[in-house]
Amino acid sequence: MALKKSRKKNTTQSQNEKRDCNQIRNELLSDDASSRRWAARDIVNCPGATHMLLDQLNNEEEPSVRQVILSSLTQLGDSEAVEGLVNCLRSEDASLRNEAIEAMKQLPEEVAPIMATLLNDPDPDVRIFAVNILESLCHDDVEQWLVSVIRDDEHVNVCATAVDLLGEVGSEISIEALTGLKDRFTEEPYIQFAADLAMKRISGD
Amino acid sequence: MSDHNISEHDFDKFAEFFYRKTGIKFEPSKRYFVDKRLTERMRETGSDSFRHYFTTLRFQASGEELQRLTNLLTVNETYFMREDYQFRCLIDSMLPDVISRHDPRKPIRIWCIPSSSGEEPYSIAMYLLEEWEGINDWDVELIASDIDTQILATAQKGIYSERSIRNVPASWKRRYFKSVPGGHQVSEDIRDAVEFTRINLSEPADVRSMRNIDIIFCRNLLIYFDDKSRKVAAEYMYEAMSPGGYICLGHTESMGRISPLYRVKKFPAAIVYQRPLEAK
């Protein structure tokens, strides 16, 4: 036995064949996970792709297929994809929620227009997830959104999540809101601690 | 007036940010190296202070400046036997595990991406021949891919400087290299054993052709990708691998920050990532 070069072509004929969208749609429902993953990649050029991917995301149990679906939704990045990901934030499935958060972090321009709505959602968990999205959202308004949270949100856990992040990304413009946050939650030791820490980091002490 | 001074606080803030983005951790001992490059980029981008530059770095939607800085802060030099603890891990841990469930009629398939100028796949070939007894019982296919056709041609010629082969044991040098004008050429046997192919890891049609790979060496490539592309690349490699297959990243890279698809595997010589055996 030995080192040897591959004797067969790596590419099989079927892999090279152009598949039409109907075929790809059917493969998205295949019993074979690999076929579903490839269909989830290839479907992005088909009409109605976002809708089909979101449908499959909610029914898909294989994590590897879900990851590919999320990558394709991120690639599509249209309003329907963003809306579908937002709906995942309300899912009872913690994995799906976290996967949606990660996907939305990749869509700063698409998520930005709905961020204010997310940060004002009646469900505090959704507001916390929205702050989680801000953690890695590459957008100019991140600090301003966080300031609005610590200034206006009445839920201590939402504010605590936001103040942690402000300690990392905040600047002098956050100082006033951080001081105000301490005044709003005088009985919450964690808020006092986190706000002080954020201010210390911002001022560079 | 411009202030290109970088305070200790600035450095810590930058180091933390850069670590989160790339997995590359700069300790304070690297300050001279980092500061020099940061100052250069501040000047090039017309930033009047670190603060201004850092804002661009963090919030620029295209991520272009972060990429430029990353390129400056990563060392592209490659050479024979680089990070060879992973080759030791290949011999001592990964291959024994792979063959324990491998069909003996089929070859073991190892994929190096990027091939770059060939030092890595040739090092692996030499390691297999010199250090792995299993080579007497198994066929091994070694595939090396790169997006750059010019670098692939260089790799196929297999001519290297003295500096490039400085870590090759003397006895291996005698066995596998000959002196030629311009340097040292890898022996024909070894060159013939590696299949060089052009593959763009971001191109589905390219990656679709890769199948049943048992071990992937993808070192110091994904750090050049943005988050989306890095995740997609990790998903393509997952597709190319056999269940239970392994992937080795560069020592500053971590799959945990790229994709949740892989399982961390801690072997005595190295930490690598595995496509779960039970994965569909």
Short mmCIF file of C-alpha atoms in Angstrom, two decimals:
data_model
loop_
_atom_site.label_atom_id
_atom_site.label_comp_id
_atom_site.label_asym_id
_atom_site.label_seq_id
_atom_site.Cartn_x
_atom_site.Cartn_y
_atom_site.Cartn_z
CA MET A 1 0.00 0.00 0.00
CA ALA A 2 1.17 3.56 -0.50
CA LEU A 3 0.50 7.19 -1.12
CA LYS A 4 -1.47 7.41 -4.31
CA LYS A 5 -3.40 9.83 -6.38
CA SER A 6 -7.14 9.55 -6.65
CA ARG A 7 -7.99 7.23 -9.54
CA LYS A 8 -11.53 8.44 -9.96
CA LYS A 9 -12.82 11.86 -10.75
CA ASN A 10 -14.05 13.57 -7.64
CA THR A 11 -17.09 14.89 -9.38
CA THR A 12 -19.89 12.51 -10.25
CA GLN A 13 -22.19 13.18 -13.14
CA SER A 14 -25.24 13.62 -10.98
CA GLN A 15 -23.48 16.25 -8.91
CA ASN A 16 -22.75 18.26 -12.03
CA GLU A 17 -26.25 18.13 -13.41
CA LYS A 18 -28.21 21.32 -13.25
CA ARG A 19 -31.25 20.71 -11.13
CA ASP A 20 -34.47 22.60 -11.62
CA CYS A 21 -36.20 24.34 -8.77
CA ASN A 22 -38.94 21.71 -8.48
CA GLN A 23 -36.31 19.06 -7.97
CA ILE A 24 -34.52 21.18 -5.39
CA ARG A 25 -37.79 21.81 -3.54
CA ASN A 26 -38.43 18.07 -3.40
CA GLU A 27 -34.92 17.42 -2.14
CA LEU A 28 -35.45 19.89 0.67
CA LEU A 29 -37.92 17.31 1.97
CA SER A 30 -35.72 14.29 1.25
CA ASP A 31 -35.08 11.66 3.91
CA ASP A 32 -31.35 12.08 3.35
CA ALA A 33 -29.81 14.90 5.41
CA SER A 34 -27.02 15.56 2.90
CA SER A 35 -29.57 16.03 0.10
CA ARG A 36 -31.52 18.43 2.29
CA ARG A 37 -28.35 20.41 3.04
CA TRP A 38 -27.47 20.74 -0.63
CA ALA A 39 -31.05 21.65 -1.47
CA ALA A 40 -30.97 24.32 1.26
CA ARG A 41 -27.88 25.80 -0.41
CA ASP A 42 -29.07 25.50 -4.00
CA ILE A 43 -32.58 26.80 -3.43
CA VAL A 44 -31.40 30.39 -2.92
CA ASN A 45 -31.70 31.00 -6.66
CA CYS A 46 -35.27 29.70 -6.85
CA PRO A 47 -38.41 31.82 -6.54
CA GLY A 48 -40.01 31.58 -3.11
CA ALA A 49 -36.77 30.31 -1.56
CA THR A 50 -37.12 32.26 1.70
CA HIS A 51 -40.61 30.94 2.35
CA MET A 52 -39.57 27.33 1.75
CA LEU A 53 -36.45 27.65 3.87
CA LEU A 54 -38.41 29.13 6.76
CA ASP A 55 -41.00 26.36 6.53
CA GLN A 56 -38.26 23.75 6.59
CA LEU A 57 -36.40 25.52 9.42
CA ASN A 58 -39.40 25.14 11.68
CA ASN A 59 -39.77 21.44 10.89
CA GLU A 60 -36.12 20.44 10.53
CA GLU A 61 -34.72 18.32 13.35
CA GLU A 62 -31.20 17.67 12.02
CA PRO A 63 -28.90 20.43 13.39
CA SER A 64 -26.55 20.34 10.41
CA VAL A 65 -29.41 21.00 7.99
CA ARG A 66 -30.68 23.83 10.18
CA GLN A 67 -27.27 25.46 10.09
CA VAL A 68 -27.23 25.40 6.30
CA ILE A 69 -30.80 26.74 6.14
CA LEU A 70 -29.77 29.62 8.41
CA SER A 71 -26.72 30.35 6.27
CA SER A 72 -28.94 30.49 3.18
CA LEU A 73 -31.47 32.73 4.93
CA THR A 74 -28.58 35.00 5.92
CA GLN A 75 -27.42 35.04 2.33
CA LEU A 76 -30.92 35.91 1.09
CA GLY A 77 -31.32 38.50 3.86
CA ASP A 78 -34.66 39.80 2.60
CA SER A 79 -37.41 41.19 4.83
CA GLU A 80 -39.24 37.87 4.84
CA ALA A 81 -36.09 36.10 6.06
CA VAL A 82 -35.61 38.65 8.82
CA GLU A 83 -39.28 38.37 9.84
CA GLY A 84 -38.96 34.59 9.92
CA LEU A 85 -35.87 34.82 12.10
CA VAL A 86 -37.64 37.23 14.44
CA ASN A 87 -40.44 34.69 14.81
CA CYS A 88 -37.82 32.11 15.81
CA LEU A 89 -36.96 34.34 18.80
CA ARG A 90 -40.38 33.45 20.18
CA SER A 91 -39.85 29.72 19.73
CA GLU A 92 -39.87 27.38 22.71
CA ASP A 93 -36.87 25.64 21.15
CA ALA A 94 -33.78 27.22 22.76
CA SER A 95 -31.45 25.95 20.02
CA LEU A 96 -33.59 27.53 17.33
CA ARG A 97 -33.69 30.83 19.24
CA ASN A 98 -29.92 30.90 19.61
CA GLU A 99 -29.40 29.95 16.00
CA ALA A 100 -31.72 32.76 14.91
CA ILE A 101 -29.79 35.26 17.08
CA GLU A 102 -26.52 34.19 15.49
CA ALA A 103 -28.03 34.48 12.00
CA MET A 104 -29.45 37.94 12.69
CA LYS A 105 -26.05 39.19 13.85
CA GLN A 106 -24.93 38.62 10.27
CA LEU A 107 -27.59 40.95 8.89
CA PRO A 108 -26.87 44.41 10.33
CA GLU A 109 -28.47 46.47 7.58
CA GLU A 110 -31.53 44.25 7.37
CA VAL A 111 -32.05 43.98 11.11
CA ALA A 112 -31.46 47.69 11.81
CA PRO A 113 -34.90 48.88 10.62
CA ILE A 114 -36.69 46.51 12.99
CA MET A 115 -34.33 46.83 15.95
CA ALA A 116 -36.36 49.56 17.64
CA THR A 117 -39.46 47.37 17.37
CA LEU A 118 -37.61 44.39 18.82
CA LEU A 119 -36.27 46.48 21.69
CA ASN A 120 -39.83 47.55 22.49
CA ASP A 121 -41.37 44.10 22.23
CA PRO A 122 -43.83 43.36 25.06
CA ASP A 123 -41.92 40.15 25.86
CA PRO A 124 -38.78 40.95 27.92
CA ASP A 125 -37.12 37.75 26.68
CA VAL A 126 -37.39 38.99 23.10
CA ARG A 127 -35.89 42.32 24.23
CA ILE A 128 -32.98 40.46 25.84
CA PHE A 129 -32.46 38.48 22.63
CA ALA A 130 -32.47 41.77 20.72
CA VAL A 131 -29.67 43.05 22.98
CA ASN A 132 -27.83 39.76 22.40
CA ILE A 133 -28.04 40.44 18.67
CA LEU A 134 -26.49 43.87 19.23
CA GLU A 135 -23.45 42.22 20.79
CA SER A 136 -21.95 41.45 17.41
CA LEU A 137 -24.08 43.58 15.13
CA CYS A 138 -21.74 45.65 13.02
CA HIS A 139 -23.84 48.83 12.92
CA ASP A 140 -23.26 52.49 13.75
CA ASP A 141 -26.35 52.75 15.97
CA VAL A 142 -25.49 49.95 18.40
CA GLU A 143 -24.50 52.28 21.21
CA GLN A 144 -27.53 54.50 20.70
CA TRP A 145 -29.86 51.48 20.86
CA LEU A 146 -28.20 50.31 24.06
CA VAL A 147 -28.51 53.77 25.57
CA SER A 148 -32.22 53.78 24.80
CA VAL A 149 -32.58 50.41 26.54
CA ILE A 150 -30.89 51.45 29.77
CA ARG A 151 -32.73 54.77 29.73
CA ASP A 152 -36.25 53.47 29.05
CA ASP A 153 -36.62 49.74 29.64
CA GLU A 154 -38.33 48.90 32.89
CA HIS A 155 -37.15 45.31 33.12
CA VAL A 156 -34.01 44.87 35.18
CA ASN A 157 -32.73 41.85 33.24
CA VAL A 158 -33.01 43.65 29.92
CA CYS A 159 -31.11 46.61 31.33
CA ALA A 160 -28.49 44.31 32.90
CA THR A 161 -27.83 42.67 29.54
CA ALA A 162 -27.53 46.06 27.85
CA VAL A 163 -25.25 47.58 30.47
CA ASP A 164 -22.84 44.62 30.22
CA LEU A 165 -22.50 45.29 26.53
CA LEU A 166 -22.14 49.04 26.99
CA GLY A 167 -19.11 48.35 29.15
CA GLU A 168 -17.50 46.94 26.06
CA VAL A 169 -18.72 49.21 23.27
CA GLY A 170 -19.84 52.35 25.07
CA SER A 171 -18.33 55.81 24.88
CA GLU A 172 -18.77 59.08 26.74
CA ILE A 173 -22.23 59.54 25.27
CA SER A 174 -23.42 56.63 27.42
CA ILE A 175 -22.29 58.11 30.73
CA GLU A 176 -25.41 60.15 31.38
CA ALA A 177 -27.70 57.19 30.69
CA LEU A 178 -25.55 54.94 32.88
CA THR A 179 -25.85 57.41 35.74
CA GLY A 180 -29.61 57.55 35.15
CA LEU A 181 -29.78 53.75 35.17
CA LYS A 182 -28.17 53.65 38.61
CA ASP A 183 -30.77 56.14 39.85
CA ARG A 184 -33.63 54.05 38.43
CA PHE A 185 -32.46 50.79 40.00
CA THR A 186 -31.03 51.88 43.33
CA GLU A 187 -32.04 48.60 44.97
CA GLU A 188 -30.36 46.39 42.39
CA PRO A 189 -26.73 45.69 43.40
CA TYR A 190 -25.85 44.10 40.06
CA ILE A 191 -26.99 47.16 38.11
CA GLN A 192 -24.96 49.40 40.44
CA PHE A 193 -21.90 47.22 39.95
CA ALA A 194 -22.26 46.80 36.17
CA ALA A 195 -22.98 50.50 35.56
CA ASP A 196 -19.94 51.51 37.63
CA LEU A 197 -17.79 49.02 35.76
CA ALA A 198 -19.05 50.27 32.39
CA MET A 199 -18.32 53.88 33.33
CA LYS A 200 -14.87 52.92 34.56
CA ARG A 201 -14.08 51.16 31.32
CA ILE A 202 -15.41 54.00 29.21
CA SER A 203 -13.37 56.59 31.06
CA GLY A 204 -10.32 54.34 30.81
CA ASP A 205 -9.51 54.30 34.51
CA MET B 1 -4.16 67.54 14.95
CA SER B 2 -3.60 63.78 14.72
CA ASP B 3 -2.89 61.73 17.82
CA HIS B 4 -1.70 58.29 16.83
CA ASN B 5 -0.69 57.30 20.34
CA ILE B 6 -2.11 54.01 21.55
CA SER B 7 -2.59 53.83 25.30
CA GLU B 8 -2.55 50.64 27.32
CA HIS B 9 -6.32 50.91 27.61
CA ASP B 10 -6.64 51.31 23.83
CA PHE B 11 -4.46 48.26 23.30
CA ASP B 12 -6.51 46.12 25.71
CA LYS B 13 -9.74 47.25 24.09
CA PHE B 14 -8.38 46.49 20.64
CA ALA B 15 -6.89 43.14 21.67
CA GLU B 16 -10.20 42.01 23.14
CA PHE B 17 -12.12 43.10 20.04
CA PHE B 18 -9.63 41.48 17.67
CA TYR B 19 -9.68 38.27 19.64
CA ARG B 20 -13.46 38.06 19.43
CA LYS B 21 -13.39 38.72 15.72
CA THR B 22 -10.53 36.47 14.69
CA GLY B 23 -9.63 34.23 17.58
CA ILE B 24 -6.15 35.75 17.51
CA LYS B 25 -5.02 36.84 20.93
CA PHE B 26 -2.33 39.48 21.26
CA GLU B 27 -0.67 39.59 24.66
CA PRO B 28 0.90 42.85 25.89
CA SER B 29 4.29 41.41 24.88
CA LYS B 30 3.19 41.84 21.24
CA ARG B 31 2.50 45.54 21.65
CA TYR B 32 5.30 46.73 19.42
CA PHE B 33 4.15 44.46 16.57
CA VAL B 34 0.50 45.45 16.95
CA ASP B 35 1.02 49.17 17.62
CA LYS B 36 3.21 49.54 14.53
CA ARG B 37 0.52 48.10 12.28
CA LEU B 38 -2.33 49.94 13.96
CA THR B 39 -0.48 53.24 13.55
CA GLU B 40 0.16 52.46 9.90
CA ARG B 41 -3.54 51.82 9.28
CA MET B 42 -4.57 54.93 11.25
CA ARG B 43 -2.33 57.00 9.02
CA GLU B 44 -3.54 55.28 5.80
CA THR B 45 -7.21 55.73 6.68
CA GLY B 46 -6.77 59.33 7.77
CA SER B 47 -7.96 58.58 11.28
CA ASP B 48 -7.02 61.38 13.66
CA SER B 49 -6.98 59.16 16.76
CA PHE B 50 -7.15 55.57 17.90
CA ARG B 51 -10.72 56.16 18.96
CA HIS B 52 -11.71 57.30 15.46
CA TYR B 53 -9.94 54.35 13.87
CA PHE B 54 -11.44 51.86 16.31
CA THR B 55 -14.93 53.14 15.54
CA THR B 56 -14.29 52.52 11.84
CA LEU B 57 -12.94 49.08 12.62
CA ARG B 58 -15.88 48.08 14.73
CA PHE B 59 -18.79 49.58 12.85
CA GLN B 60 -17.79 49.60 9.18
CA ALA B 61 -20.53 47.49 7.62
CA SER B 62 -18.29 46.03 4.92
CA GLY B 63 -15.65 44.92 7.42
CA GLU B 64 -13.06 45.91 4.82
CA GLU B 65 -10.76 47.74 7.22
CA LEU B 66 -10.82 44.87 9.71
CA GLN B 67 -9.80 42.55 6.88
CA ARG B 68 -6.91 44.82 5.88
CA LEU B 69 -5.70 45.00 9.43
CA THR B 70 -6.09 41.24 9.85
CA ASN B 71 -3.93 40.69 6.78
CA LEU B 72 -1.27 42.92 8.30
CA LEU B 73 -1.44 41.22 11.66
CA THR B 74 -1.19 37.67 10.36
CA VAL B 75 2.03 36.11 9.26
CA ASN B 76 1.80 34.32 5.94
CA GLU B 77 5.12 32.61 5.99
CA THR B 78 4.88 28.86 5.54
CA TYR B 79 7.58 26.24 5.71
CA PHE B 80 8.06 22.51 6.03
CA MET B 81 6.99 20.91 9.31
CA ARG B 82 5.13 24.04 10.41
CA GLU B 83 3.00 23.32 13.51
CA ASP B 84 4.11 19.72 13.21
CA TYR B 85 2.47 18.73 16.49
CA GLN B 86 -0.64 18.32 14.34
CA PHE B 87 1.20 15.87 12.08
CA ARG B 88 2.22 13.99 15.23
CA CYS B 89 -1.45 13.98 16.20
CA LEU B 90 -2.31 12.70 12.73
CA ILE B 91 0.00 9.73 13.16
CA ASP B 92 -0.62 8.95 16.82
CA SER B 93 -4.31 9.71 17.22
CA MET B 94 -6.36 10.66 14.17
CA LEU B 95 -5.28 7.94 11.75
CA PRO B 96 -5.57 5.08 14.27
CA ASP B 97 -9.11 6.25 15.03
CA VAL B 98 -10.03 6.67 11.36
CA ILE B 99 -8.76 3.23 10.31
CA SER B 100 -10.55 1.57 13.22
CA ARG B 101 -13.80 2.04 11.32
CA HIS B 102 -12.60 2.48 7.74
CA ASP B 103 -13.35 0.09 4.90
CA PRO B 104 -9.90 -1.48 4.17
CA ARG B 105 -10.71 -1.62 0.45
CA LYS B 106 -10.97 2.15 0.28
CA PRO B 107 -8.16 4.69 0.58
CA ILE B 108 -7.80 7.14 3.44
CA ARG B 109 -8.37 10.60 2.05
CA ILE B 110 -6.51 13.63 3.42
CA TRP B 111 -7.24 17.13 2.14
CA CYS B 112 -5.01 20.18 2.59
CA ILE B 113 -6.64 23.52 1.94
CA PRO B 114 -5.00 25.89 1.27
CA SER B 115 -2.18 24.08 -0.45
CA SER B 116 -0.22 27.31 -0.69
CA SER B 117 3.19 26.53 -2.19
CA GLY B 118 3.04 22.87 -1.16
CA GLU B 119 5.05 22.74 2.05
CA GLU B 120 2.15 21.36 4.09
CA PRO B 121 0.97 18.49 1.85
CA TYR B 122 4.56 17.44 1.18
CA SER B 123 5.32 17.53 4.91
CA ILE B 124 2.32 15.28 5.52
CA ALA B 125 3.43 12.90 2.79
CA MET B 126 6.87 12.62 4.38
CA TYR B 127 5.40 12.15 7.84
CA LEU B 128 3.17 9.34 6.58
CA LEU B 129 6.05 7.55 4.90
CA GLU B 130 8.49 8.01 7.75
CA GLU B 131 6.35 7.82 10.86
CA TRP B 132 3.20 5.83 10.12
CA GLU B 133 3.43 2.06 10.05
CA GLY B 134 -0.10 1.88 8.66
CA ILE B 135 1.19 3.11 5.30
CA ASN B 136 2.14 -0.53 4.66
CA ASP B 137 -1.49 -1.59 4.94
CA TRP B 138 -3.47 1.37 3.69
CA ASP B 139 -3.66 3.46 0.57
CA VAL B 140 -3.68 7.18 1.26
CA GLU B 141 -4.88 9.85 -1.15
CA LEU B 142 -3.47 13.27 -0.47
CA ILE B 143 -5.31 16.15 -2.11
CA ALA B 144 -4.04 19.74 -1.89
CA SER B 145 -6.23 22.62 -3.03
CA ASP B 146 -5.85 26.33 -3.45
CA ILE B 147 -7.78 29.10 -5.14
CA ASP B 148 -4.57 30.43 -6.72
CA THR B 149 -3.48 28.51 -9.79
CA GLN B 150 -0.07 30.16 -9.80
CA ILE B 151 0.71 28.97 -6.31
CA LEU B 152 -0.48 25.48 -7.31
CA ALA B 153 2.01 25.47 -10.19
CA THR B 154 4.74 26.50 -7.76
CA ALA B 155 3.68 23.71 -5.42
CA GLN B 156 3.83 21.13 -8.20
CA LYS B 157 7.37 22.17 -9.08
CA GLY B 158 8.29 21.64 -5.45
CA ILE B 159 11.45 23.78 -5.28
CA TYR B 160 12.20 25.39 -1.92
CA SER B 161 14.77 27.58 -0.24
CA GLU B 162 17.08 26.41 2.51
CA ARG B 163 15.05 28.49 4.94
CA SER B 164 11.82 26.73 3.95
CA ILE B 165 13.21 23.27 4.66
CA ARG B 166 15.14 24.26 7.79
CA ASN B 167 12.97 22.10 10.07
CA VAL B 168 13.14 18.95 7.95
CA PRO B 169 15.23 16.25 9.66
CA ALA B 170 18.58 15.76 7.93
CA SER B 171 17.86 12.15 6.99
CA TRP B 172 14.54 13.15 5.40
CA LYS B 173 16.29 15.90 3.50
CA ARG B 174 18.68 13.36 2.03
CA ARG B 175 15.83 11.02 1.14
CA TYR B 176 13.26 13.43 -0.21
CA PHE B 177 15.11 16.44 -1.62
CA LYS B 178 17.69 17.01 -4.28
CA SER B 179 19.65 20.17 -4.96
CA VAL B 180 18.59 21.98 -8.10
CA PRO B 181 19.26 25.47 -9.43
CA GLY B 182 17.19 27.77 -7.22
CA GLY B 183 17.01 25.52 -4.18
CA HIS B 184 15.96 22.07 -3.10
CA GLN B 185 13.40 20.07 -5.04
CA VAL B 186 11.05 17.55 -3.46
CA SER B 187 11.56 14.08 -4.94
CA GLU B 188 9.37 13.02 -7.81
CA ASP B 189 7.77 10.22 -5.79
CA ILE B 190 6.47 12.66 -3.23
CA ARG B 191 5.40 15.22 -5.82
CA ASP B 192 3.51 12.53 -7.70
CA ALA B 193 1.75 11.41 -4.56
CA VAL B 194 -0.08 14.70 -4.08
CA GLU B 195 -3.04 15.65 -6.23
CA PHE B 196 -3.17 19.43 -6.61
CA THR B 197 -6.56 20.93 -7.47
CA ARG B 198 -7.91 24.43 -7.71
CA ILE B 199 -10.78 24.93 -5.30
CA ASN B 200 -12.47 28.05 -4.05
CA LEU B 201 -13.81 27.22 -0.64
CA SER B 202 -16.58 29.76 -1.11
CA GLU B 203 -17.83 28.20 -4.33
CA PRO B 204 -20.47 25.46 -3.96
CA ALA B 205 -19.69 23.84 -7.32
CA ASP B 206 -16.01 23.50 -6.37
CA VAL B 207 -16.61 22.07 -2.95
CA ARG B 208 -19.37 19.73 -4.08
CA SER B 209 -16.73 17.69 -5.83
CA MET B 210 -15.01 16.83 -2.56
CA ARG B 211 -16.33 13.70 -0.90
CA ASN B 212 -15.41 11.11 1.73
CA ILE B 213 -12.53 13.07 3.19
CA ASP B 214 -11.23 11.55 6.40
CA ILE B 215 -8.94 14.34 7.57
CA ILE B 216 -8.79 18.00 6.55
CA PHE B 217 -5.93 20.39 7.25
CA CYS B 218 -7.37 23.88 6.92
CA ARG B 219 -4.86 26.01 8.75
CA ASN B 220 -4.71 29.78 8.80
CA LEU B 221 -7.21 30.20 5.99
CA LEU B 222 -10.54 30.91 7.66
CA ILE B 223 -9.08 33.87 9.56
CA TYR B 224 -9.10 35.73 6.27
CA PHE B 225 -12.86 35.16 5.75
CA ASP B 226 -15.68 37.23 7.16
CA ASP B 227 -18.05 35.57 9.62
CA LYS B 228 -20.63 34.55 7.04
CA SER B 229 -18.09 33.06 4.64
CA ARG B 230 -16.27 31.32 7.45
CA LYS B 231 -19.46 29.61 8.59
CA VAL B 232 -20.38 28.61 5.05
CA ALA B 233 -16.85 27.25 4.46
CA ALA B 234 -17.10 25.19 7.66
CA GLU B 235 -20.42 23.81 6.39
CA TYR B 236 -18.87 22.87 3.04
CA MET B 237 -16.01 21.07 4.77
CA TYR B 238 -18.53 19.25 6.93
CA GLU B 239 -20.20 18.07 3.74
CA ALA B 240 -16.90 16.92 2.27
CA MET B 241 -15.99 14.84 5.33
CA SER B 242 -16.94 11.33 6.25
CA PRO B 243 -18.76 11.04 9.58
CA GLY B 244 -16.10 10.82 12.28
CA GLY B 245 -13.62 12.70 10.09
CA TYR B 246 -11.29 15.30 11.56
CA ILE B 247 -10.39 18.85 10.77
CA CYS B 248 -7.24 20.65 11.92
CA LEU B 249 -7.27 24.45 12.06
CA GLY B 250 -4.37 26.82 12.68
CA HIS B 251 -3.32 27.19 16.31
CA THR B 252 -4.98 30.59 16.63
CA GLU B 253 -8.27 29.44 15.12
CA SER B 254 -11.23 27.90 16.88
CA MET B 255 -14.16 26.13 15.27
CA GLY B 256 -16.28 27.02 18.29
CA ARG B 257 -16.48 30.58 17.03
CA ILE B 258 -17.25 29.51 13.48
CA SER B 259 -19.84 26.75 13.50
CA PRO B 260 -21.54 24.54 16.08
CA LEU B 261 -21.44 21.54 13.73
CA TYR B 262 -18.19 20.05 14.97
CA ARG B 263 -17.17 18.40 18.20
CA VAL B 264 -13.92 19.36 19.94
CA LYS B 265 -11.53 16.44 20.23
CA LYS B 266 -8.61 16.76 22.62
CA PHE B 267 -5.76 14.46 21.72
CA PRO B 268 -2.41 14.44 23.56
CA ALA B 269 -0.63 16.29 20.78
CA ALA B 270 -3.35 18.66 19.57
CA ILE B 271 -6.92 19.86 19.78
CA VAL B 272 -8.80 19.11 16.58
CA TYR B 273 -12.45 19.09 15.49
CA GLN B 274 -14.55 16.12 14.50
CA ARG B 275 -17.64 15.71 12.41
CA PRO B 276 -19.75 13.69 14.87
CA LEU B 277 -19.88 10.01 14.01
CA GLU B 278 -23.60 9.88 14.49
CA ALA B 279 -24.20 12.99 12.36
CA LYS B 280 -26.42 12.40 9.37
#
